[in-house]
Coordinates of C-alpha atoms in Angstrom, one line a residue:
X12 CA 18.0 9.2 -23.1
X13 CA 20.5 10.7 -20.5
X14 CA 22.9 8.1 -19.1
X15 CA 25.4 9.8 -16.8
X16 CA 29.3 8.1 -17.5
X17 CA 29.5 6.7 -14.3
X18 CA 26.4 4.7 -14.3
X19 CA 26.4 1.1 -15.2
X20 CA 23.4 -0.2 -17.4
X21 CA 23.9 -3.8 -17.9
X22 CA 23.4 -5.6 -21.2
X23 CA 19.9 -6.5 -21.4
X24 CA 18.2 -3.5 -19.4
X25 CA 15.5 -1.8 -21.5
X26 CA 15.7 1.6 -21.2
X27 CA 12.4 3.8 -23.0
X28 CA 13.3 7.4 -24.4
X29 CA 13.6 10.2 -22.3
X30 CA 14.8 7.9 -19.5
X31 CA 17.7 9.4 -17.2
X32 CA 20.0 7.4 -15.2
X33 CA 22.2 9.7 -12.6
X34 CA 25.4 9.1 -10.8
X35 CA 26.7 5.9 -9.8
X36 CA 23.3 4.2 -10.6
X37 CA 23.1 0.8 -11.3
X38 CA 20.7 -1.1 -13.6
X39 CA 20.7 -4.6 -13.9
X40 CA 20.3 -6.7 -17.1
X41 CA 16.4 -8.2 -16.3
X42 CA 15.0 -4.4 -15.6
X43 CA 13.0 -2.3 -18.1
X44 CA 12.2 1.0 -18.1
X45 CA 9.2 3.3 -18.9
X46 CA 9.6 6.5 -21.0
X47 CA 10.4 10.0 -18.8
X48 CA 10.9 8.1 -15.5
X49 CA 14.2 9.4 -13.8
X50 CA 16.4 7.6 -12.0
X51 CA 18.8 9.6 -9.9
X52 CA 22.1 9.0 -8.4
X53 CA 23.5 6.2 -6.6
X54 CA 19.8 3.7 -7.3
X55 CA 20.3 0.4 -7.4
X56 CA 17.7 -1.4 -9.9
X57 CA 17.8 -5.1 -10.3
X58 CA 15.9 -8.1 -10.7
X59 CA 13.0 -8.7 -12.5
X60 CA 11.9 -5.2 -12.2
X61 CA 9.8 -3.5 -14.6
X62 CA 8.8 0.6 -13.9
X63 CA 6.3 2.7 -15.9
X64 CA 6.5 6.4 -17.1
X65 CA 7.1 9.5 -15.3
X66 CA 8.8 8.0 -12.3
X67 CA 11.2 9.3 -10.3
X68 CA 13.6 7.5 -8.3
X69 CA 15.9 9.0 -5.7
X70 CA 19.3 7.8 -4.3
X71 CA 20.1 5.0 -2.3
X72 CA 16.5 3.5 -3.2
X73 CA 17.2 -0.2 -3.5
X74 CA 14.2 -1.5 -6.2
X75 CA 13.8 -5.4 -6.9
X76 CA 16.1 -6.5 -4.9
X77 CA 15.7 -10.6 -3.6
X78 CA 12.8 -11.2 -1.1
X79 CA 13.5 -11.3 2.8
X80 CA 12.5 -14.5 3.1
X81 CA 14.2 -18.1 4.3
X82 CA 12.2 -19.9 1.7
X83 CA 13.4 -18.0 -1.9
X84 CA 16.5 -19.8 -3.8
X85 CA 16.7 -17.3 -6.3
X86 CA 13.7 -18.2 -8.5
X87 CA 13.0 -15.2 -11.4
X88 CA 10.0 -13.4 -9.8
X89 CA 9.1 -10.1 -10.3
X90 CA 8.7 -6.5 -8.9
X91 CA 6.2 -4.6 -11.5
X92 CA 5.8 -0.3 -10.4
X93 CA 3.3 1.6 -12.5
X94 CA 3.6 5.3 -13.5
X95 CA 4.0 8.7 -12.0
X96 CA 5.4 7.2 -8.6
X97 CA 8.1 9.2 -6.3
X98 CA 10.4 6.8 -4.7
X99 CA 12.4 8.8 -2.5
X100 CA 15.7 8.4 -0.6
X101 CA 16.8 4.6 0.6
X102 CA 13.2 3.1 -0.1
X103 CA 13.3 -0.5 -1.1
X104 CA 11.2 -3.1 -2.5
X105 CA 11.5 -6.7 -3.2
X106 CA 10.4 -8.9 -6.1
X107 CA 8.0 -11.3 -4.8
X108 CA 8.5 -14.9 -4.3
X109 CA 7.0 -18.1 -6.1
X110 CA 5.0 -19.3 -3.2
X111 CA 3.0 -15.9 -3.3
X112 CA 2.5 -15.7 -6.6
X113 CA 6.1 -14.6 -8.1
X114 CA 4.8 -10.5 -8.3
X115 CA 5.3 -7.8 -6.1
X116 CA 3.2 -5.2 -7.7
X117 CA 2.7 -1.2 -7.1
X118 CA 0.7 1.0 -8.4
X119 CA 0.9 4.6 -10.2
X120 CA 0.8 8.1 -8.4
X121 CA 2.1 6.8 -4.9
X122 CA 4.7 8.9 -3.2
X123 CA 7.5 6.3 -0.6
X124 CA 9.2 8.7 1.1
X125 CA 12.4 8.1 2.9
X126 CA 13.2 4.2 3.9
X127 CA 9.7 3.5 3.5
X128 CA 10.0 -0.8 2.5
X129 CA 7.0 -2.8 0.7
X130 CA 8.2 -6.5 1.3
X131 CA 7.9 -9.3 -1.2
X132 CA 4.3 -10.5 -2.6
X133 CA 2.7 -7.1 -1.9
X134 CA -0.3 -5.8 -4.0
X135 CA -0.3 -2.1 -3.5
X136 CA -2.5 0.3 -5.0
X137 CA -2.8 3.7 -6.4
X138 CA -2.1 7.2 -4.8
X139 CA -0.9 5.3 -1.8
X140 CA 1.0 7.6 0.6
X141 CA 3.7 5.4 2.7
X142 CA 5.2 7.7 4.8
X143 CA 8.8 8.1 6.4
X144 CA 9.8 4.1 7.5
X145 CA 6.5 2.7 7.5
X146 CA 6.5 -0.9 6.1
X147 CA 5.2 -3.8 4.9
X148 CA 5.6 -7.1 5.5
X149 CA 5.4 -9.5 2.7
X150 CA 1.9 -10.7 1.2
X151 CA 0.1 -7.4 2.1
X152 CA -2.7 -5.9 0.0
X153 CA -3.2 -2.5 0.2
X154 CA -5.6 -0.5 -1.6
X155 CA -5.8 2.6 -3.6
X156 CA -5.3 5.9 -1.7
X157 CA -4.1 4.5 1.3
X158 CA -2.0 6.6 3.5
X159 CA 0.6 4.7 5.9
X160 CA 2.2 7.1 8.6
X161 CA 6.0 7.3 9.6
X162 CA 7.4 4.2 11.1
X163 CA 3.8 2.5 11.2
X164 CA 4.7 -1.2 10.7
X165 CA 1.9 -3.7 8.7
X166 CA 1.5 -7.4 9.1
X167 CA 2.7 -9.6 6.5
X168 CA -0.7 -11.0 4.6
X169 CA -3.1 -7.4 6.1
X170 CA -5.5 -6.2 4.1
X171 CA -5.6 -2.1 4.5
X172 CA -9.2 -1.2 2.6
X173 CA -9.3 1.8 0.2
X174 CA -8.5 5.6 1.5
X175 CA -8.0 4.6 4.8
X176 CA -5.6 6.1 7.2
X177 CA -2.8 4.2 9.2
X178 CA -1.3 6.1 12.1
X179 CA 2.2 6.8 13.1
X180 CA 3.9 4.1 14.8
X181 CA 1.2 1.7 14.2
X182 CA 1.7 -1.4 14.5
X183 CA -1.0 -3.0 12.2
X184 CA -1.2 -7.2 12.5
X185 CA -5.5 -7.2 11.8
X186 CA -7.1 -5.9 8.6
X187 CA -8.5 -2.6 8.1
X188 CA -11.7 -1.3 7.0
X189 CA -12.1 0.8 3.8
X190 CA -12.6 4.0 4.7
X191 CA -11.4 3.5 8.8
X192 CA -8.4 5.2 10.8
X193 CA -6.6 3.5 12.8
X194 CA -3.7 3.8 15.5
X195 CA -2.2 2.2 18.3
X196 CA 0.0 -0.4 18.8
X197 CA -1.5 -3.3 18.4
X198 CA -3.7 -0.9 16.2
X199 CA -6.9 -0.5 17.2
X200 CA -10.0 1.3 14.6
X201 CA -10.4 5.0 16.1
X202 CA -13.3 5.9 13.8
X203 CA -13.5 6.5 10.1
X204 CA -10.8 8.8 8.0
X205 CA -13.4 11.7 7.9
X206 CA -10.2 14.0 6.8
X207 CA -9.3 11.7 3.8
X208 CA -12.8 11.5 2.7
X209 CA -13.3 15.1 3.1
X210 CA -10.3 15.9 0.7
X211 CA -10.9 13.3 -1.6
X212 CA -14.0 15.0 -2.5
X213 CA -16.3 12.8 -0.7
X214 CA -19.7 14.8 0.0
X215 CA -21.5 15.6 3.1
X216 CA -24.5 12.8 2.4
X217 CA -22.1 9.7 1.8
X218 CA -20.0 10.5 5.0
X219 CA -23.0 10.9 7.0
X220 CA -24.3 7.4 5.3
X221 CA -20.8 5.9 6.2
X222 CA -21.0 7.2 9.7
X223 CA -24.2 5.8 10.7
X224 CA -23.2 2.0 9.1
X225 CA -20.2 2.5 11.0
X226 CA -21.7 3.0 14.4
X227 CA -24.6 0.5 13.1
X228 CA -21.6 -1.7 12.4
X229 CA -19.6 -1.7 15.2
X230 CA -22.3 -1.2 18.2
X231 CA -22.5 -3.2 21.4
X232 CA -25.4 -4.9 20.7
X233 CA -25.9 -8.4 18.8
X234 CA -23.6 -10.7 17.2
X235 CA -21.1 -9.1 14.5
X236 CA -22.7 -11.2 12.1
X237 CA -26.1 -10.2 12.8
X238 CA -24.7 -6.6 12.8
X239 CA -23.0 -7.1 9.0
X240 CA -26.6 -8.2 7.7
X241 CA -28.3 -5.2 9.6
X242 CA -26.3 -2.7 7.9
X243 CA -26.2 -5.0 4.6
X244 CA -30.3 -4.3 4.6
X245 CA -30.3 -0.7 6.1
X246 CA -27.6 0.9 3.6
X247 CA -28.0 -1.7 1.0
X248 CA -28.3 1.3 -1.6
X249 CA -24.4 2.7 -0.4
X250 CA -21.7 1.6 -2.8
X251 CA -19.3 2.3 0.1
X252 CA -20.6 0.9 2.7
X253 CA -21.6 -2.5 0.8
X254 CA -17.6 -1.7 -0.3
X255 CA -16.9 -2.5 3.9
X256 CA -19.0 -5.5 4.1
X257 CA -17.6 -6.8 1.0
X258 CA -14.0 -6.5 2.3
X259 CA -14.7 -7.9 5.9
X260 CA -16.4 -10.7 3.9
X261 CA -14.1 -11.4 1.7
X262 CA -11.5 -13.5 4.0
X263 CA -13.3 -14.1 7.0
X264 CA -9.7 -15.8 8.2
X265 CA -8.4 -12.8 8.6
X266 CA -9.1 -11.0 11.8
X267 CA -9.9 -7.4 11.8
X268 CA -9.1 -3.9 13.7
X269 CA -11.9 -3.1 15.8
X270 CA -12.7 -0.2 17.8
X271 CA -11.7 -0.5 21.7
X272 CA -14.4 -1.2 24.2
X273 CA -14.6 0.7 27.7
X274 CA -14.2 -1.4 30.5

């Protein structure tokens, strides 16, 4: 463990081996530490706030610090972050709050670059990509591999569907499709994220599948709901496409980013 003189570690923090704490760092007494992670200078780290291995934290990231919201009167909730993350230069996120379940939790092998902001009650997945200032507002759930482009804003209480892309400057206020690409503000869906899939290893035959239930999916004719049955029967056999009708199923509350219709 390599504790620089000028940080404070309050009584009570659990720090793992091989953690380092930089330069004017500060970790409160509630927060614990996974083994490796490194915390860099000037971090503030307080709360509840629990962080697995192998992260790094950069400086001026603000981690666990009370929700934005009118309702919280300090109750102990949480912010839990897996392993391998980068946080990078004056991202922040906030515990959660007890009316959305007390947890703001993050996954492992994300990357937050600079100001990036996940707001209190957030459920965010793996390899998740938030780019420079996007953000989101409390109660989103965001799913693994998920890429959020520079100052896109999301809704509190969106759903963003697995490797699915987010545009810059988005402003996102419906849910998202696994799989879809969207941009515009108020976002609109501009088609599936055919480059994610294709880096994520995807092959040729389950894009193709995707592509016809999309435009199967999202056609002019019929009712949506008679459209989410046709493609439940055509493609029936697709993990990933039953993955899409599962998620647009799943709240039908929440509205949802479709594509834009020529007038």
């Amino acid at each position: 463990m390599q504790i620089h003189p000028t940080a404070i570690v309050e009584k009570g923090a659990e720090l793992a081996a091989g953690v380092s704490v930089g330069p004017y760092s500060v970790i409160g007494p509630k927060v614990r530490v996974g083994e490796g992670t490194i915390i860099h200078s000037h971090v503030v780290i307080q709360g509840s706030t629990e962080l697995g291995r192998n992260n790094q934290v950069f400086p001026f990231a603000m981690l666990g610090g009370p929700p934005q919201h009118l309702a919280y009167k300090g109750e102990d909730t949480r912010l839990v972050i897996g392993d391998n993350n980068l946080i990078r230069e004056h991202a922040t996120m906030n515990i959660g709050t007890v009316h959305g379940g007390g947890v703001t939790r993050i996954g492992s092998n994300g990357l937050y670059m600079i100001e990036s902001h996940v707001g209190h009650d957030c459920i965010v997945g793996d390899h998740v990509v938030m780019t420079k200032q996007a953000t989101l507002g409390g109660h989103c759930l965001i799913g693994d591999y998920v890429i959020v482009g520079g100052l896109a804003a999301i809704h509190q209480f969106c759903r963003v569907g697995r490797y699915a892309f987010v545009g810059g400057l988005a402003a996102v206020v419906k849910d998202v499709i696994p799989y879809g690409s969207v941009w515009g503000n108020h976002a609109h869906l501009e088609g599936l994220n055919l480059v994610g899939l294709k880096r994520r290893g995807f092959d040729r035959e389950t894009i193709n599948t995707l592509r016809a239930a999309y435009r199967l999916l999202f056609a002019d004719e019929g009712t949506f709901q008679e459209r989410l049955d046709d493609t439940a029967e055509t493609f029936g056999d697709s993990p990933e496409v039953m993955e899409i009708l599962e998620f647009i199923r799943a709240d039908a509350s929440r509205p949802l980013c479709l594509p834009e219709r020529e007038v």
